[in-house]
Amino acid sequence: MIGFFLAFSALGIPVQQIGIILGALGVGIGFGLQTLVNNLVSGLIIAFEKPVNVDDVIEIGGRSGKVKSIGFRSSVIATAEGADLIMPNGDLLNAHVMNWSQGGAKKRLCIRLEVKYGVDLERVTQLLKKIMDEDEQTLSSGGTAVQFAQVTSQAVVVELYFWVRISKDGGSVKSGLLTKIYNAFADEGIDMALPIQQVILNQTNSETKVKPNH
């Protein structure tokens, strides 16, 4: 160590600056090792407690995907967009994780609709339940719920709750159901509510005063 300082002194570098540089390096290495150890310990906790397992479908930080692998330092999550999300085990363990695979291999989805005033709400409920009963992508277990959630100034808000398997793409299922709902409502003469736009015209005085030039 003394030879190290003497070598730098021979190059004209002050010993005080060498100490500052080494101190900064030590702090950086310390933080790096702390993060590494945290991730390694978190990996061991995940391996023993198993809050998530390989092939589990999870949702974390607003993003969903399937756990592809769990390593000592980090885990890989295959997202719905087709990308691999590499997450440090420390972040994975400390985050709020929703594990769909440990909840009975099914998930609950919701479709929100707005219908015009004056429609037969009982008929709306019957149509929605009929569509759900005949749809092969939804699950009968857990039941289907139709709720009239809100009455706005423009429409009656209807919420349709249903269950699908974890392996199903929620967006695709919703798209298929919305197509069936739209066609069924059109056949029954049930109108969906549309946003109302107000146009206000300001009328100005037709008389125009011209200020003379002096």
Tab-separated table of C-alpha atoms in Angstrom:
chain	number	residue	atom	x	y	z
A	1	MET	CA	0.000	0.000	0.000
A	2	ILE	CA	2.881	2.386	0.818
A	3	GLY	CA	4.461	1.605	-2.548
A	4	PHE	CA	1.145	2.398	-4.185
A	5	PHE	CA	1.070	5.882	-2.634
A	6	LEU	CA	4.748	6.470	-3.468
A	7	ALA	CA	4.152	5.534	-7.096
A	8	PHE	CA	1.341	8.063	-7.441
A	9	SER	CA	3.395	10.687	-5.618
A	10	ALA	CA	6.206	10.149	-8.117
A	11	LEU	CA	3.733	10.926	-10.886
A	12	GLY	CA	2.993	14.264	-9.264
A	13	ILE	CA	-0.429	13.332	-7.854
A	14	PRO	CA	-0.917	14.692	-4.309
A	15	VAL	CA	-1.431	12.068	-1.624
A	16	GLN	CA	-4.504	13.914	-0.329
A	17	GLN	CA	-6.277	13.598	-3.688
A	18	ILE	CA	-5.382	9.908	-3.835
A	19	GLY	CA	-7.080	9.411	-0.470
A	20	ILE	CA	-10.225	11.205	-1.667
A	21	ILE	CA	-10.366	9.076	-4.821
A	22	LEU	CA	-9.898	5.832	-2.898
A	23	GLY	CA	-12.543	6.886	-0.372
A	24	ALA	CA	-15.058	7.575	-3.140
A	25	LEU	CA	-14.264	4.218	-4.751
A	26	GLY	CA	-14.742	2.493	-1.415
A	27	VAL	CA	-18.163	4.079	-0.915
A	28	GLY	CA	-19.232	3.129	-4.454
A	29	ILE	CA	-18.042	-0.444	-4.059
A	30	GLY	CA	-19.792	-0.640	-0.680
A	31	PHE	CA	-23.137	0.426	-2.136
A	32	GLY	CA	-22.680	-1.956	-5.055
A	33	LEU	CA	-21.957	-4.880	-2.751
A	34	GLN	CA	-24.910	-3.943	-0.558
A	35	THR	CA	-27.245	-4.067	-3.567
A	36	LEU	CA	-25.723	-7.344	-4.747
A	37	VAL	CA	-26.090	-8.976	-1.329
A	38	ASN	CA	-29.680	-7.696	-1.056
A	39	ASN	CA	-30.578	-9.277	-4.396
A	40	LEU	CA	-28.873	-12.570	-3.494
A	41	VAL	CA	-30.647	-12.796	-0.131
A	42	SER	CA	-33.954	-11.876	-1.787
A	43	GLY	CA	-33.380	-14.665	-4.310
A	44	LEU	CA	-32.973	-17.169	-1.470
A	45	ILE	CA	-36.149	-15.907	0.219
A	46	ILE	CA	-38.087	-16.260	-3.044
A	47	ALA	CA	-36.712	-19.794	-3.493
A	48	PHE	CA	-37.798	-20.922	-0.008
A	49	GLU	CA	-41.017	-18.959	0.569
A	50	LYS	CA	-42.154	-19.188	-3.087
A	51	PRO	CA	-44.300	-16.042	-3.346
A	52	VAL	CA	-43.875	-16.545	-7.092
A	53	ASN	CA	-42.902	-19.591	-9.132
A	54	VAL	CA	-41.807	-20.186	-12.703
A	55	ASP	CA	-44.800	-19.996	-15.108
A	56	ASP	CA	-46.861	-17.953	-12.626
A	57	VAL	CA	-48.861	-15.121	-14.181
A	58	ILE	CA	-48.219	-11.997	-12.124
A	59	GLU	CA	-48.925	-8.282	-12.222
A	60	ILE	CA	-46.341	-5.873	-10.872
A	61	GLY	CA	-46.063	-2.124	-11.286
A	62	GLY	CA	-49.050	-2.030	-13.631
A	63	ARG	CA	-47.489	-4.589	-15.984
A	64	SER	CA	-48.480	-8.232	-16.315
A	65	GLY	CA	-46.539	-11.235	-17.548
A	66	LYS	CA	-45.427	-14.796	-16.894
A	67	VAL	CA	-42.421	-15.631	-14.720
A	68	LYS	CA	-39.866	-17.112	-17.094
A	69	SER	CA	-37.005	-17.832	-14.697
A	70	ILE	CA	-35.886	-17.089	-11.136
A	71	GLY	CA	-32.139	-16.677	-10.637
A	72	PHE	CA	-29.942	-15.893	-7.655
A	73	ARG	CA	-29.648	-12.188	-8.469
A	74	SER	CA	-32.582	-11.429	-10.761
A	75	SER	CA	-35.711	-12.911	-12.289
A	76	VAL	CA	-37.043	-12.746	-15.848
A	77	ILE	CA	-40.693	-11.956	-16.581
A	78	ALA	CA	-42.096	-12.440	-20.092
A	79	THR	CA	-44.473	-9.502	-20.586
A	80	ALA	CA	-47.677	-9.478	-22.612
A	81	GLU	CA	-45.930	-7.210	-25.136
A	82	GLY	CA	-43.441	-9.984	-25.939
A	83	ALA	CA	-40.456	-8.477	-24.114
A	84	ASP	CA	-38.427	-9.980	-21.268
A	85	LEU	CA	-38.435	-7.842	-18.122
A	86	ILE	CA	-35.300	-8.495	-16.048
A	87	MET	CA	-36.064	-7.538	-12.453
A	88	PRO	CA	-33.633	-7.630	-9.507
A	89	ASN	CA	-34.886	-10.022	-6.855
A	90	GLY	CA	-34.764	-7.273	-4.234
A	91	ASP	CA	-37.238	-5.190	-6.250
A	92	LEU	CA	-39.429	-8.218	-6.942
A	93	LEU	CA	-39.590	-9.196	-3.274
A	94	ASN	CA	-40.337	-5.672	-2.025
A	95	ALA	CA	-42.893	-4.780	-4.701
A	96	HIS	CA	-46.655	-5.236	-4.497
A	97	VAL	CA	-47.096	-8.360	-6.626
A	98	MET	CA	-50.472	-9.723	-7.702
A	99	ASN	CA	-50.084	-13.451	-8.388
A	100	TRP	CA	-52.986	-14.644	-10.516
A	101	SER	CA	-51.755	-18.238	-10.630
A	102	GLN	CA	-52.126	-18.678	-6.868
A	103	GLY	CA	-55.717	-17.472	-6.869
A	104	GLY	CA	-57.384	-20.475	-8.491
A	105	ALA	CA	-56.022	-20.100	-12.047
A	106	LYS	CA	-58.705	-17.574	-12.995
A	107	LYS	CA	-59.107	-13.809	-13.030
A	108	ARG	CA	-62.028	-11.407	-12.970
A	109	LEU	CA	-62.530	-8.863	-15.733
A	110	CYS	CA	-64.931	-5.982	-16.164
A	111	ILE	CA	-66.572	-4.362	-19.188
A	112	ARG	CA	-68.029	-0.882	-18.672
A	113	LEU	CA	-70.917	0.244	-20.881
A	114	GLU	CA	-73.054	3.383	-21.108
A	115	VAL	CA	-76.648	3.142	-22.359
A	116	LYS	CA	-79.121	5.910	-23.099
A	117	TYR	CA	-81.883	6.964	-20.753
A	118	GLY	CA	-85.206	5.237	-21.360
A	119	VAL	CA	-83.862	1.785	-22.253
A	120	ASP	CA	-85.292	-1.300	-20.558
A	121	LEU	CA	-82.623	-2.040	-17.952
A	122	GLU	CA	-84.085	-5.465	-17.194
A	123	ARG	CA	-83.784	-6.368	-20.870
A	124	VAL	CA	-80.188	-5.116	-20.862
A	125	THR	CA	-79.416	-7.446	-17.944
A	126	GLN	CA	-81.053	-10.414	-19.688
A	127	LEU	CA	-79.120	-9.837	-22.913
A	128	LEU	CA	-75.769	-9.501	-21.162
A	129	LYS	CA	-76.261	-12.664	-19.107
A	130	LYS	CA	-77.385	-14.589	-22.202
A	131	ILE	CA	-74.246	-13.506	-24.068
A	132	MET	CA	-72.054	-14.561	-21.156
A	133	ASP	CA	-73.772	-17.947	-20.791
A	134	GLU	CA	-73.212	-18.718	-24.478
A	135	ASP	CA	-69.616	-17.484	-24.637
A	136	GLU	CA	-67.031	-20.281	-24.538
A	137	GLN	CA	-64.122	-18.131	-23.328
A	138	THR	CA	-65.705	-17.147	-20.018
A	139	LEU	CA	-66.098	-19.354	-16.941
A	140	SER	CA	-69.429	-20.255	-15.422
A	141	SER	CA	-67.785	-20.814	-12.041
A	142	GLY	CA	-67.712	-17.630	-10.010
A	143	GLY	CA	-70.772	-16.285	-11.774
A	144	THR	CA	-71.496	-13.271	-13.931
A	145	ALA	CA	-72.615	-9.999	-12.382
A	146	VAL	CA	-74.401	-7.094	-14.060
A	147	GLN	CA	-74.398	-3.913	-12.006
A	148	PHE	CA	-75.831	-0.476	-12.736
A	149	ALA	CA	-72.975	1.488	-11.260
A	150	GLN	CA	-73.842	5.109	-11.928
A	151	VAL	CA	-76.336	7.526	-13.443
A	152	THR	CA	-74.621	10.433	-15.167
A	153	SER	CA	-76.048	13.489	-16.881
A	154	GLN	CA	-75.865	11.642	-20.197
A	155	ALA	CA	-76.267	7.903	-19.550
A	156	VAL	CA	-76.740	4.918	-17.268
A	157	VAL	CA	-73.403	3.200	-16.562
A	158	VAL	CA	-73.482	-0.601	-16.674
A	159	GLU	CA	-70.619	-2.778	-15.407
A	160	LEU	CA	-70.350	-6.411	-16.491
A	161	TYR	CA	-68.132	-8.653	-14.322
A	162	PHE	CA	-67.032	-12.124	-15.422
A	163	TRP	CA	-64.277	-14.720	-14.971
A	164	VAL	CA	-61.755	-16.142	-17.454
A	165	ARG	CA	-58.825	-18.506	-17.188
A	166	ILE	CA	-55.373	-17.091	-16.517
A	167	SER	CA	-54.145	-18.362	-19.878
A	168	LYS	CA	-56.721	-16.265	-21.753
A	169	ASP	CA	-55.793	-12.881	-23.185
A	170	GLY	CA	-58.117	-10.466	-21.404
A	171	GLY	CA	-58.027	-7.926	-24.219
A	172	SER	CA	-59.028	-10.503	-26.822
A	173	VAL	CA	-61.875	-11.827	-24.660
A	174	LYS	CA	-63.209	-8.307	-24.073
A	175	SER	CA	-63.025	-7.502	-27.782
A	176	GLY	CA	-65.072	-10.578	-28.696
A	177	LEU	CA	-67.678	-9.876	-26.033
A	178	LEU	CA	-68.007	-6.214	-27.004
A	179	THR	CA	-68.689	-7.258	-30.608
A	180	LYS	CA	-71.470	-9.605	-29.460
A	181	ILE	CA	-72.918	-6.973	-27.121
A	182	TYR	CA	-72.907	-4.307	-29.837
A	183	ASN	CA	-74.705	-6.591	-32.313
A	184	ALA	CA	-77.238	-7.778	-29.713
A	185	PHE	CA	-78.041	-4.226	-28.630
A	186	ALA	CA	-78.436	-3.142	-32.263
A	187	ASP	CA	-80.881	-5.996	-32.937
A	188	GLU	CA	-82.923	-5.081	-29.846
A	189	GLY	CA	-82.886	-1.349	-30.545
A	190	ILE	CA	-80.882	-0.560	-27.410
A	191	ASP	CA	-78.843	2.575	-28.017
A	192	MET	CA	-75.426	3.168	-26.517
A	193	ALA	CA	-74.899	6.625	-25.063
A	194	LEU	CA	-72.756	9.024	-27.043
A	195	PRO	CA	-70.931	12.058	-25.666
A	196	ILE	CA	-72.903	15.260	-26.033
A	197	GLN	CA	-71.090	18.270	-27.369
A	198	GLN	CA	-72.373	21.756	-26.679
A	199	VAL	CA	-71.635	24.526	-29.145
A	200	ILE	CA	-72.121	28.052	-27.823
A	201	LEU	CA	-72.241	30.868	-30.350
A	202	ASN	CA	-71.429	34.350	-29.129
A	203	GLN	CA	-73.361	37.012	-31.021
A	204	THR	CA	-71.649	40.350	-31.360
A	205	ASN	CA	-73.252	43.710	-31.930
A	206	SER	CA	-73.899	44.193	-35.631
A	207	GLU	CA	-73.123	47.885	-35.357
A	208	THR	CA	-69.469	48.646	-35.882
A	209	LYS	CA	-68.091	51.888	-34.684
A	210	VAL	CA	-65.192	53.292	-36.670
A	211	LYS	CA	-62.922	55.647	-34.838
A	212	PRO	CA	-61.952	58.534	-37.107
A	213	ASN	CA	-58.326	59.264	-37.713
A	214	HIS	CA	-57.088	62.642	-36.507
